[in-house]
C-alpha cells in the first residue's frame, strides 16, 4: 500500500552529492538528480537517483536507489535497515543476485534518518497492485514463460537457503529483535506486539497463535539464511530470469520452509485472497514443493502446512499495521476502507479452516 512522500528535493540532492563523492568509485563532484516517487511503500522511503560526473571518456552516469528509514511510516516496531544493508553486502560474493551497495549512513543529519545506497537494476518486477494475476507483464506472458518465471523464483530460494550464515558473517542475525531464531520466540514477539500492529482483538490472529503454539515443528540445529519477504514482487527480472533480489528487511535465520511457505502464501493472496483467478502456467503448490525438495535434497512437506499458517499470521498482523498507519495519517477514513487487511484476515480464516478440517 503506497503512502505519500514529503521531502525537499534541492536539499536532498545537495546532501547526497556530497555524501556520494567519497563513496562512488571515481566520482568527482557528481551532479545528482533525485526522483521523488509520488508514493512509496511502507517500511522505507525510496529515492531514485541519477549521479553524473565527468570522466576522460565523457560523462559517467550511475543509476542508484536510496533506502531511507522512515521515522513516520514504520510497520515493524524496530527498524532493520542496517541489517538489510549488511545482508546485501555479504551476498555480493555469492550466486544470489543482489544490487551493489555503496554505503550505509547511520547519521540522521544527512537525510533526516539513516539510509543506504545501492545500484538500480535494469529489468521489471511483477506488480502487487494491480495483482500480476489480473494484468500486467506476467499476465502478458505465455504459459511456458510464466512457468520459467516461477521456477526462477524457486531457484532463488534454493540459492539463499544453501548459504552458510557464519561464513557470510551474518550469524548476528540470530540476535535479531524482530526475527529471533526459535519459533516459539517469534510467536512471543508477534503476540507481545499485537496492540502495536492493531490486531489485538482479531479472532483469526488469536486462533492462529493457539494452533501454531500447539504444534511447533522441529527446528534445524544449524539454521540457514532466510530471505524473509520471498515473493515474485521482490525480484527484478530480465526476461523471465531473476536478475536481482530485493527487500531483505524481513531477513532471518531458520528453516527454508518459512520462505517457501511465504512464497506460496503471497501468491495465493494475490489470486484467491483478492478473488482473482490464478494465472495458468504458474506451477501449483504440489509441483512447487516437489521442485524445492528436488533442489534441496530434503523433505519439507510434513511441516509446510504449519509454516503456511505462520505466513498467514505474519501477513495478517503486518497488513493490520498498514491499515492502522493509513488511518493515523488520514490517508483513509477508517480501517474498514483498507481491503488489504480485510483480505489478509479472510485468507487466514480460510487457511485455519482448511487445517482444522
mmCIF file of C-alpha atoms in Angstrom, residues 3-283:
data_model
loop_
_atom_site.group_PDB
_atom_site.id
_atom_site.type_symbol
_atom_site.label_atom_id
_atom_site.label_comp_id
_atom_site.label_asym_id
_atom_site.label_seq_id
_atom_site.Cartn_x
_atom_site.Cartn_y
_atom_site.Cartn_z
ATOM 1 C CA UNK A 3 1.979 6.364 1.030
ATOM 2 C CA UNK A 4 2.764 9.970 0.083
ATOM 3 C CA UNK A 5 6.296 11.321 0.435
ATOM 4 C CA UNK A 6 7.345 14.803 1.518
ATOM 5 C CA UNK A 7 10.959 15.858 1.028
ATOM 6 C CA UNK A 8 12.885 18.936 -0.158
ATOM 7 C CA UNK A 9 14.381 17.835 -3.455
ATOM 8 C CA UNK A 10 17.097 20.522 -3.636
ATOM 9 C CA UNK A 11 18.380 19.866 -0.121
ATOM 10 C CA UNK A 12 18.336 16.122 -0.729
ATOM 11 C CA UNK A 13 20.273 16.436 -3.996
ATOM 12 C CA UNK A 14 22.909 18.686 -2.448
ATOM 13 C CA UNK A 15 23.493 16.462 0.568
ATOM 14 C CA UNK A 16 23.538 13.260 -1.458
ATOM 15 C CA UNK A 17 26.061 14.724 -3.904
ATOM 16 C CA UNK A 18 28.444 15.479 -1.041
ATOM 17 C CA UNK A 19 27.900 12.047 0.520
ATOM 18 C CA UNK A 20 28.402 10.151 -2.746
ATOM 19 C CA UNK A 21 31.645 11.936 -3.649
ATOM 20 C CA UNK A 22 33.630 9.755 -1.244
ATOM 21 C CA UNK A 23 31.754 6.531 -1.971
ATOM 22 C CA UNK A 24 31.249 6.155 -5.728
ATOM 23 C CA UNK A 25 34.437 4.901 -7.429
ATOM 24 C CA UNK A 26 35.964 7.700 -9.465
ATOM 25 C CA UNK A 27 33.233 10.195 -8.673
ATOM 26 C CA UNK A 28 34.399 13.801 -8.528
ATOM 27 C CA UNK A 29 31.809 16.406 -7.638
ATOM 28 C CA UNK A 30 28.875 14.399 -9.032
ATOM 29 C CA UNK A 31 25.734 16.103 -10.201
ATOM 30 C CA UNK A 32 22.794 14.369 -8.526
ATOM 31 C CA UNK A 33 19.219 14.248 -9.722
ATOM 32 C CA UNK A 34 16.675 12.800 -7.301
ATOM 33 C CA UNK A 35 13.297 11.483 -8.357
ATOM 34 C CA UNK A 36 10.824 11.539 -5.517
ATOM 35 C CA UNK A 37 8.127 8.943 -6.249
ATOM 36 C CA UNK A 38 4.709 10.397 -5.556
ATOM 37 C CA UNK A 39 4.037 7.411 -3.374
ATOM 38 C CA UNK A 40 6.281 4.872 -1.719
ATOM 39 C CA UNK A 41 5.737 1.666 0.226
ATOM 40 C CA UNK A 42 5.799 1.330 3.978
ATOM 41 C CA UNK A 43 8.928 0.423 5.991
ATOM 42 C CA UNK A 44 11.397 2.512 3.991
ATOM 43 C CA UNK A 45 11.328 5.665 1.913
ATOM 44 C CA UNK A 46 12.737 5.015 -1.556
ATOM 45 C CA UNK A 47 14.555 7.636 -3.624
ATOM 46 C CA UNK A 48 15.557 7.077 -7.256
ATOM 47 C CA UNK A 49 18.835 8.831 -8.005
ATOM 48 C CA UNK A 50 20.947 9.571 -11.081
ATOM 49 C CA UNK A 51 24.537 10.591 -10.336
ATOM 50 C CA UNK A 52 26.603 12.016 -13.207
ATOM 51 C CA UNK A 53 30.256 13.107 -13.222
ATOM 52 C CA UNK A 54 32.858 13.887 -15.905
ATOM 53 C CA UNK A 55 35.495 11.362 -16.964
ATOM 54 C CA UNK A 56 38.146 11.332 -19.675
ATOM 55 C CA UNK A 57 35.775 9.344 -21.849
ATOM 56 C CA UNK A 58 32.819 11.647 -21.282
ATOM 57 C CA UNK A 59 30.048 11.902 -18.657
ATOM 58 C CA UNK A 60 29.575 8.817 -16.496
ATOM 59 C CA UNK A 61 26.125 8.019 -15.090
ATOM 60 C CA UNK A 62 25.180 5.761 -12.202
ATOM 61 C CA UNK A 63 21.540 4.869 -11.543
ATOM 62 C CA UNK A 64 21.009 4.408 -7.805
ATOM 63 C CA UNK A 65 18.355 3.681 -5.207
ATOM 64 C CA UNK A 66 18.488 5.255 -1.746
ATOM 65 C CA UNK A 67 16.604 3.467 1.021
ATOM 66 C CA UNK A 68 15.845 5.794 3.940
ATOM 67 C CA UNK A 69 14.470 4.592 7.263
ATOM 68 C CA UNK A 70 11.006 6.007 7.731
ATOM 69 C CA UNK A 71 10.531 7.879 11.010
ATOM 70 C CA UNK A 72 6.774 8.066 10.371
ATOM 71 C CA UNK A 73 5.548 5.045 8.426
ATOM 72 C CA UNK A 74 7.098 2.121 10.290
ATOM 73 C CA UNK A 75 5.488 -1.275 10.085
ATOM 74 C CA UNK A 76 7.745 -3.211 12.438
ATOM 75 C CA UNK A 77 8.479 -1.995 15.968
ATOM 76 C CA UNK A 78 12.224 -1.830 15.220
ATOM 77 C CA UNK A 79 13.949 -0.665 12.031
ATOM 78 C CA UNK A 80 16.225 -3.276 10.441
ATOM 79 C CA UNK A 81 17.727 -1.050 7.769
ATOM 80 C CA UNK A 82 21.318 -1.694 8.840
ATOM 81 C CA UNK A 83 20.782 -5.469 8.889
ATOM 82 C CA UNK A 84 19.353 -5.260 5.383
ATOM 83 C CA UNK A 85 22.438 -3.392 4.223
ATOM 84 C CA UNK A 86 24.740 -5.938 5.869
ATOM 85 C CA UNK A 87 22.962 -8.804 4.121
ATOM 86 C CA UNK A 88 23.202 -7.155 0.697
ATOM 87 C CA UNK A 89 26.903 -6.509 1.233
ATOM 88 C CA UNK A 90 27.512 -10.111 2.325
ATOM 89 C CA UNK A 91 25.576 -11.585 -0.602
ATOM 90 C CA UNK A 92 27.725 -9.744 -3.156
ATOM 91 C CA UNK A 93 30.217 -12.645 -3.027
ATOM 92 C CA UNK A 94 27.553 -15.328 -3.629
ATOM 93 C CA UNK A 95 25.467 -16.523 -6.581
ATOM 94 C CA UNK A 96 22.370 -14.767 -5.185
ATOM 95 C CA UNK A 97 21.948 -11.739 -7.469
ATOM 96 C CA UNK A 98 21.574 -8.546 -5.448
ATOM 97 C CA UNK A 99 22.159 -4.846 -6.112
ATOM 98 C CA UNK A 100 25.598 -3.394 -5.406
ATOM 99 C CA UNK A 101 25.651 -1.421 -2.155
ATOM 100 C CA UNK A 102 27.772 1.717 -1.901
ATOM 101 C CA UNK A 103 27.491 2.502 1.780
ATOM 102 C CA UNK A 104 25.366 2.914 4.873
ATOM 103 C CA UNK A 105 24.880 6.190 6.731
ATOM 104 C CA UNK A 106 23.706 6.000 10.368
ATOM 105 C CA UNK A 107 23.708 9.784 10.939
ATOM 106 C CA UNK A 108 20.151 11.163 10.561
ATOM 107 C CA UNK A 109 21.536 14.652 9.962
ATOM 108 C CA UNK A 110 22.246 13.876 6.299
ATOM 109 C CA UNK A 111 18.790 12.889 5.022
ATOM 110 C CA UNK A 112 16.694 13.003 8.184
ATOM 111 C CA UNK A 113 17.128 9.307 9.009
ATOM 112 C CA UNK A 114 19.685 6.523 8.462
ATOM 113 C CA UNK A 115 19.958 5.292 4.871
ATOM 114 C CA UNK A 116 21.940 3.143 2.475
ATOM 115 C CA UNK A 117 22.625 3.430 -1.249
ATOM 116 C CA UNK A 118 22.517 0.641 -3.809
ATOM 117 C CA UNK A 119 22.569 0.245 -7.575
ATOM 118 C CA UNK A 120 19.321 0.432 -9.539
ATOM 119 C CA UNK A 121 19.000 -2.763 -11.540
ATOM 120 C CA UNK A 122 17.586 -2.898 -15.055
ATOM 121 C CA UNK A 123 14.582 -5.133 -15.563
ATOM 122 C CA UNK A 124 10.960 -5.472 -14.492
ATOM 123 C CA UNK A 125 9.135 -6.506 -11.320
ATOM 124 C CA UNK A 126 5.828 -8.425 -11.115
ATOM 125 C CA UNK A 127 3.319 -5.960 -9.629
ATOM 126 C CA UNK A 128 1.279 -6.390 -6.468
ATOM 127 C CA UNK A 129 -1.180 -3.611 -7.325
ATOM 128 C CA UNK A 130 -2.887 -4.446 -9.545
ATOM 129 C CA UNK A 131 -2.129 -8.098 -8.907
ATOM 130 C CA UNK A 132 0.043 -9.739 -11.537
ATOM 131 C CA UNK A 133 -2.676 -12.390 -11.811
ATOM 132 C CA UNK A 134 -5.078 -9.779 -13.194
ATOM 133 C CA UNK A 135 -2.998 -7.682 -15.562
ATOM 134 C CA UNK A 136 0.486 -6.534 -16.413
ATOM 135 C CA UNK A 137 3.682 -8.174 -17.663
ATOM 136 C CA UNK A 138 3.157 -11.601 -16.037
ATOM 137 C CA UNK A 139 -0.365 -11.886 -17.439
ATOM 138 C CA UNK A 140 1.030 -10.950 -20.859
ATOM 139 C CA UNK A 141 3.478 -13.877 -20.877
ATOM 140 C CA UNK A 142 2.697 -17.221 -22.469
ATOM 141 C CA UNK A 143 2.251 -20.196 -20.156
ATOM 142 C CA UNK A 144 5.759 -21.544 -20.702
ATOM 143 C CA UNK A 145 7.301 -18.199 -19.795
ATOM 144 C CA UNK A 146 5.165 -17.946 -16.664
ATOM 145 C CA UNK A 147 6.385 -21.356 -15.595
ATOM 146 C CA UNK A 148 10.023 -20.354 -16.180
ATOM 147 C CA UNK A 149 9.463 -17.151 -14.191
ATOM 148 C CA UNK A 150 8.077 -19.103 -11.226
ATOM 149 C CA UNK A 151 10.907 -21.643 -11.254
ATOM 150 C CA UNK A 152 13.454 -18.836 -11.369
ATOM 151 C CA UNK A 153 11.986 -17.574 -8.084
ATOM 152 C CA UNK A 154 12.126 -21.051 -6.542
ATOM 153 C CA UNK A 155 15.754 -21.348 -7.646
ATOM 154 C CA UNK A 156 16.499 -18.118 -5.763
ATOM 155 C CA UNK A 157 15.075 -19.695 -2.606
ATOM 156 C CA UNK A 158 17.386 -22.664 -3.057
ATOM 157 C CA UNK A 159 20.415 -20.420 -3.602
ATOM 158 C CA UNK A 160 19.676 -18.431 -0.447
ATOM 159 C CA UNK A 161 18.957 -21.466 1.702
ATOM 160 C CA UNK A 162 22.167 -23.314 0.878
ATOM 161 C CA UNK A 163 24.317 -20.423 2.132
ATOM 162 C CA UNK A 164 26.161 -20.625 5.449
ATOM 163 C CA UNK A 165 25.362 -17.506 7.544
ATOM 164 C CA UNK A 166 28.564 -17.971 9.572
ATOM 165 C CA UNK A 167 30.808 -17.860 6.512
ATOM 166 C CA UNK A 168 28.976 -14.754 5.346
ATOM 167 C CA UNK A 169 29.459 -13.030 8.700
ATOM 168 C CA UNK A 170 25.705 -12.966 9.307
ATOM 169 C CA UNK A 171 25.485 -15.098 12.423
ATOM 170 C CA UNK A 172 24.498 -11.943 14.333
ATOM 171 C CA UNK A 173 21.061 -12.244 12.708
ATOM 172 C CA UNK A 174 20.366 -14.859 15.363
ATOM 173 C CA UNK A 175 20.055 -11.993 17.846
ATOM 174 C CA UNK A 176 17.511 -10.035 15.780
ATOM 175 C CA UNK A 177 14.879 -8.356 17.938
ATOM 176 C CA UNK A 178 12.081 -8.825 15.387
ATOM 177 C CA UNK A 179 13.008 -12.240 13.957
ATOM 178 C CA UNK A 180 14.504 -14.487 16.655
ATOM 179 C CA UNK A 181 15.581 -17.954 15.560
ATOM 180 C CA UNK A 182 13.352 -20.000 17.876
ATOM 181 C CA UNK A 183 9.827 -20.331 16.505
ATOM 182 C CA UNK A 184 8.312 -20.030 19.992
ATOM 183 C CA UNK A 185 10.189 -16.751 20.450
ATOM 184 C CA UNK A 186 8.860 -15.481 17.125
ATOM 185 C CA UNK A 187 5.319 -16.250 18.222
ATOM 186 C CA UNK A 188 6.040 -14.442 21.510
ATOM 187 C CA UNK A 189 7.234 -11.404 19.552
ATOM 188 C CA UNK A 190 4.062 -11.148 17.493
ATOM 189 C CA UNK A 191 1.764 -11.804 20.450
ATOM 190 C CA UNK A 192 3.526 -9.187 22.588
ATOM 191 C CA UNK A 193 3.115 -6.593 19.819
ATOM 192 C CA UNK A 194 -0.482 -7.253 18.754
ATOM 193 C CA UNK A 195 -1.504 -3.880 20.143
ATOM 194 C CA UNK A 196 1.206 -2.168 18.122
ATOM 195 C CA UNK A 197 0.106 -3.939 14.949
ATOM 196 C CA UNK A 198 -3.533 -3.128 15.645
ATOM 197 C CA UNK A 199 -4.968 -6.643 15.770
ATOM 198 C CA UNK A 200 -5.176 -7.499 19.463
ATOM 199 C CA UNK A 201 -8.889 -8.252 19.037
ATOM 200 C CA UNK A 202 -8.546 -10.287 15.845
ATOM 201 C CA UNK A 203 -10.083 -13.771 16.337
ATOM 202 C CA UNK A 204 -8.170 -15.077 13.315
ATOM 203 C CA UNK A 205 -4.842 -13.983 14.737
ATOM 204 C CA UNK A 206 -5.625 -15.388 18.181
ATOM 205 C CA UNK A 207 -6.736 -18.707 16.670
ATOM 206 C CA UNK A 208 -3.582 -18.872 14.543
ATOM 207 C CA UNK A 209 -1.365 -18.265 17.556
ATOM 208 C CA UNK A 210 -3.076 -21.050 19.508
ATOM 209 C CA UNK A 211 -2.771 -23.505 16.643
ATOM 210 C CA UNK A 212 0.870 -22.664 15.998
ATOM 211 C CA UNK A 213 1.882 -22.905 19.658
ATOM 212 C CA UNK A 214 0.198 -26.268 19.961
ATOM 213 C CA UNK A 215 2.106 -27.887 17.101
ATOM 214 C CA UNK A 216 5.608 -26.408 16.927
ATOM 215 C CA UNK A 217 7.641 -28.278 14.294
ATOM 216 C CA UNK A 218 11.224 -29.390 14.901
ATOM 217 C CA UNK A 219 13.909 -26.831 14.054
ATOM 218 C CA UNK A 220 17.312 -27.396 12.463
ATOM 219 C CA UNK A 221 20.299 -27.388 14.796
ATOM 220 C CA UNK A 222 22.123 -25.136 12.356
ATOM 221 C CA UNK A 223 19.566 -22.670 10.903
ATOM 222 C CA UNK A 224 20.213 -21.237 7.457
ATOM 223 C CA UNK A 225 19.696 -17.827 5.908
ATOM 224 C CA UNK A 226 16.115 -16.830 5.088
ATOM 225 C CA UNK A 227 15.157 -14.060 2.681
ATOM 226 C CA UNK A 228 12.030 -13.258 4.690
ATOM 227 C CA UNK A 229 9.873 -11.453 2.127
ATOM 228 C CA UNK A 230 10.233 -14.166 -0.506
ATOM 229 C CA UNK A 231 7.899 -13.419 -3.419
ATOM 230 C CA UNK A 232 7.884 -12.671 -7.120
ATOM 231 C CA UNK A 233 7.186 -8.990 -6.427
ATOM 232 C CA UNK A 234 10.593 -8.620 -4.764
ATOM 233 C CA UNK A 235 12.581 -9.881 -7.747
ATOM 234 C CA UNK A 236 13.861 -7.822 -10.662
ATOM 235 C CA UNK A 237 13.589 -9.972 -13.780
ATOM 236 C CA UNK A 238 15.352 -9.694 -17.123
ATOM 237 C CA UNK A 239 13.163 -11.675 -19.419
ATOM 238 C CA UNK A 240 11.997 -14.483 -17.141
ATOM 239 C CA UNK A 241 15.246 -14.920 -15.203
ATOM 240 C CA UNK A 242 15.867 -13.391 -11.779
ATOM 241 C CA UNK A 243 18.411 -10.576 -12.063
ATOM 242 C CA UNK A 244 18.259 -9.033 -8.583
ATOM 243 C CA UNK A 245 16.665 -9.974 -5.266
ATOM 244 C CA UNK A 246 15.228 -7.029 -3.314
ATOM 245 C CA UNK A 247 13.738 -6.195 0.088
ATOM 246 C CA UNK A 248 15.618 -8.025 2.825
ATOM 247 C CA UNK A 249 14.042 -6.226 5.802
ATOM 248 C CA UNK A 250 12.429 -9.496 6.971
ATOM 249 C CA UNK A 251 15.703 -11.464 6.764
ATOM 250 C CA UNK A 252 16.278 -14.058 9.480
ATOM 251 C CA UNK A 253 17.796 -17.436 10.251
ATOM 252 C CA UNK A 254 15.743 -20.606 10.198
ATOM 253 C CA UNK A 255 14.425 -23.482 8.068
ATOM 254 C CA UNK A 256 13.778 -22.993 4.365
ATOM 255 C CA UNK A 257 10.133 -23.976 4.840
ATOM 256 C CA UNK A 258 9.459 -20.472 6.187
ATOM 257 C CA UNK A 259 10.491 -18.819 2.908
ATOM 258 C CA UNK A 260 8.813 -21.442 0.746
ATOM 259 C CA UNK A 261 5.549 -21.049 2.647
ATOM 260 C CA UNK A 262 5.695 -17.246 2.322
ATOM 261 C CA UNK A 263 6.410 -17.552 -1.421
ATOM 262 C CA UNK A 264 3.338 -19.751 -1.854
ATOM 263 C CA UNK A 265 1.111 -17.778 0.518
ATOM 264 C CA UNK A 266 1.759 -14.355 -1.001
ATOM 265 C CA UNK A 267 0.997 -15.702 -4.456
ATOM 266 C CA UNK A 268 -2.179 -17.184 -3.033
ATOM 267 C CA UNK A 269 -3.081 -13.793 -1.534
ATOM 268 C CA UNK A 270 -2.684 -12.120 -4.929
ATOM 269 C CA UNK A 271 -5.047 -14.644 -6.528
ATOM 270 C CA UNK A 272 -7.519 -16.427 -4.250
ATOM 271 C CA UNK A 273 -7.071 -13.836 -1.500
ATOM 272 C CA UNK A 274 -8.400 -10.987 -3.653
ATOM 273 C CA UNK A 275 -10.864 -13.016 -5.706
ATOM 274 C CA UNK A 276 -8.672 -13.259 -8.812
ATOM 275 C CA UNK A 277 -8.238 -16.370 -10.922
ATOM 276 C CA UNK A 278 -4.688 -17.713 -10.696
ATOM 277 C CA UNK A 279 -2.798 -17.495 -13.968
ATOM 278 C CA UNK A 280 -2.418 -20.691 -15.931
ATOM 279 C CA UNK A 281 1.144 -21.818 -16.461
ATOM 280 C CA UNK A 282 2.272 -20.972 -12.938
ATOM 281 C CA UNK A 283 3.157 -24.247 -11.166
#
